[in-house]
PDB file of C-alpha atoms in Angstrom:
ATOM      1  CA  ALA A 239       0.834 124.316  63.371  1.00 63.00           C
ATOM      2  CA  GLY A 240      -1.310 127.518  62.002  1.00 68.00           C
ATOM      3  CA  GLN A 241      -4.279 127.095  63.961  1.00 73.00           C
ATOM      4  CA  THR A 242      -1.996 126.397  67.021  1.00 74.00           C
ATOM      5  CA  ALA A 243      -0.152 130.229  66.040  1.00 74.00           C
ATOM      6  CA  ILE A 244      -3.458 131.709  65.748  1.00 75.00           C
ATOM      7  CA  ASN A 245      -4.618 130.490  69.241  1.00 77.00           C
ATOM      8  CA  ILE A 246      -1.375 131.872  70.625  1.00 76.00           C
ATOM      9  CA  THR A 247      -1.883 135.134  68.834  1.00 77.00           C
ATOM     10  CA  GLY A 248      -4.997 135.609  70.306  1.00 76.00           C
ATOM     11  CA  ARG A 249      -3.808 134.714  73.962  1.00 78.00           C
ATOM     12  CA  GLN A 250      -0.558 135.792  74.489  1.00 81.00           C
ATOM     13  CA  GLY A 251       0.086 138.141  71.236  1.00 81.00           C
ATOM     14  CA  GLY A 252       2.577 138.078  68.463  1.00 81.00           C
ATOM     15  CA  ALA A 253       5.602 137.521  70.091  1.00 84.00           C
ATOM     16  CA  ALA A 254       4.525 134.398  71.596  1.00 83.00           C
ATOM     17  CA  ALA A 255       3.490 133.007  67.816  1.00 83.00           C
ATOM     18  CA  VAL A 256       6.537 133.817  66.550  1.00 84.00           C
ATOM     19  CA  GLN A 257       8.796 131.898  69.132  1.00 84.00           C
ATOM     20  CA  LEU A 258       6.039 129.091  68.839  1.00 84.00           C
ATOM     21  CA  LEU A 259       6.472 128.337  65.241  1.00 85.00           C
ATOM     22  CA  ARG A 260      10.265 129.688  65.205  1.00 85.00           C
ATOM     23  CA  GLY A 261      10.434 126.544  67.332  1.00 85.00           C
ATOM     24  CA  MET A 262       8.489 124.324  65.533  1.00 88.00           C
ATOM     25  CA  VAL A 263      10.597 124.910  62.299  1.00 90.00           C
ATOM     26  CA  LEU A 264      14.010 124.485  64.394  1.00 89.00           C
ATOM     27  CA  GLY A 265      12.468 121.446  65.807  1.00 89.00           C
ATOM     28  CA  SER A 266      11.530 120.298  62.416  1.00 94.00           C
ATOM     29  CA  PHE A 267      15.535 119.405  61.425  1.00 95.00           C
ATOM     30  CA  GLY A 268      15.636 116.965  64.270  1.00 95.00           C
ATOM     31  CA  PHE A 269      12.923 115.176  62.699  1.00 96.00           C
ATOM     32  CA  ALA A 270      14.049 115.252  59.604  1.00 97.00           C
ATOM     33  CA  THR A 271      17.550 113.835  60.437  1.00 97.00           C
ATOM     34  CA  PHE A 272      15.567 110.750  62.251  1.00 98.00           C
ATOM     35  CA  MET A 273      13.436 110.188  59.322  1.00 98.00           C
ATOM     36  CA  LEU A 274      16.561 110.355  56.869  1.00 97.00           C
ATOM     37  CA  MET A 275      18.427 107.553  59.415  1.00 97.00           C
ATOM     38  CA  VAL A 276      15.196 105.588  59.607  1.00 98.00           C
ATOM     39  CA  SER A 277      14.957 105.474  55.787  1.00 97.00           C
ATOM     40  CA  GLY A 278      18.559 104.879  55.152  1.00 97.00           C
ATOM     41  CA  LEU A 279      19.413 102.431  57.963  1.00 97.00           C
ATOM     42  CA  LEU A 280      16.314 100.357  58.139  1.00 94.00           C
ATOM     43  CA  ASP A 281      17.075  97.789  54.992  1.00 95.00           C
ATOM     44  CA  ARG A 282      20.830  97.297  56.663  1.00 96.00           C
ATOM     45  CA  MET A 283      20.374  97.354  60.263  1.00 96.00           C
ATOM     46  CA  ALA A 284      17.573  95.549  62.338  1.00 97.00           C
ATOM     47  CA  ILE A 285      14.855  97.449  64.016  1.00 97.00           C
ATOM     48  CA  ALA A 286      16.300  98.561  67.450  1.00 97.00           C
ATOM     49  CA  PRO A 287      19.498  99.656  66.349  1.00 97.00           C
ATOM     50  CA  THR A 288      18.241 101.826  63.479  1.00 97.00           C
ATOM     51  CA  TYR A 289      15.800 103.782  66.007  1.00 97.00           C
ATOM     52  CA  ALA A 290      18.499 104.087  68.414  1.00 98.00           C
ATOM     53  CA  LEU A 291      21.119 105.555  65.978  1.00 98.00           C
ATOM     54  CA  ALA A 292      18.057 107.700  64.629  1.00 98.00           C
ATOM     55  CA  SER A 293      17.381 108.847  67.729  1.00 98.00           C
ATOM     56  CA  ALA A 294      20.874 109.802  68.596  1.00 98.00           C
ATOM     57  CA  GLY A 295      21.179 111.315  65.595  1.00 97.00           C
ATOM     58  CA  ALA A 296      17.976 113.692  66.151  1.00 97.00           C
ATOM     59  CA  LEU A 297      19.200 114.349  69.577  1.00 97.00           C
ATOM     60  CA  GLY A 298      22.447 115.264  68.122  1.00 97.00           C
ATOM     61  CA  VAL A 299      20.863 117.846  65.712  1.00 97.00           C
ATOM     62  CA  HIS A 300      18.703 119.529  68.416  1.00 95.00           C
ATOM     63  CA  GLY A 301      21.820 120.109  70.759  1.00 95.00           C
ATOM     64  CA  LEU A 302      23.886 121.553  67.690  1.00 95.00           C
ATOM     65  CA  THR A 303      20.452 123.485  66.883  1.00 93.00           C
ATOM     66  CA  LEU A 304      20.303 124.822  70.550  1.00 91.00           C
ATOM     67  CA  THR A 305      24.121 125.589  70.391  1.00 93.00           C
ATOM     68  CA  VAL A 306      23.541 127.752  67.473  1.00 91.00           C
ATOM     69  CA  ILE A 307      20.432 129.390  68.703  1.00 88.00           C
ATOM     70  CA  ARG A 308      21.912 130.210  72.164  1.00 90.00           C
ATOM     71  CA  ARG A 309      24.785 131.853  70.263  1.00 91.00           C
ATOM     72  CA  VAL A 310      22.870 134.211  67.960  1.00 88.00           C
ATOM     73  CA  SER A 311      20.495 135.082  70.423  1.00 73.00           C
TER      74      SER A 311
END
């Protein structure tokens, strides 16, 4: 993330780097949701349903994050 932000700053300026880092931080909530759901469900369910539910959970968190961001901005 840091190297990408440095490259973006040099090419497109600081505002673009801020947008990049903000997107990466907000996207990490969905990733964390996915990983937590996989770790919690994998020992109870088969692989396919676990990953399907974790993917749905991550998409839900991304949707909520997008909704919050649109209201704040």
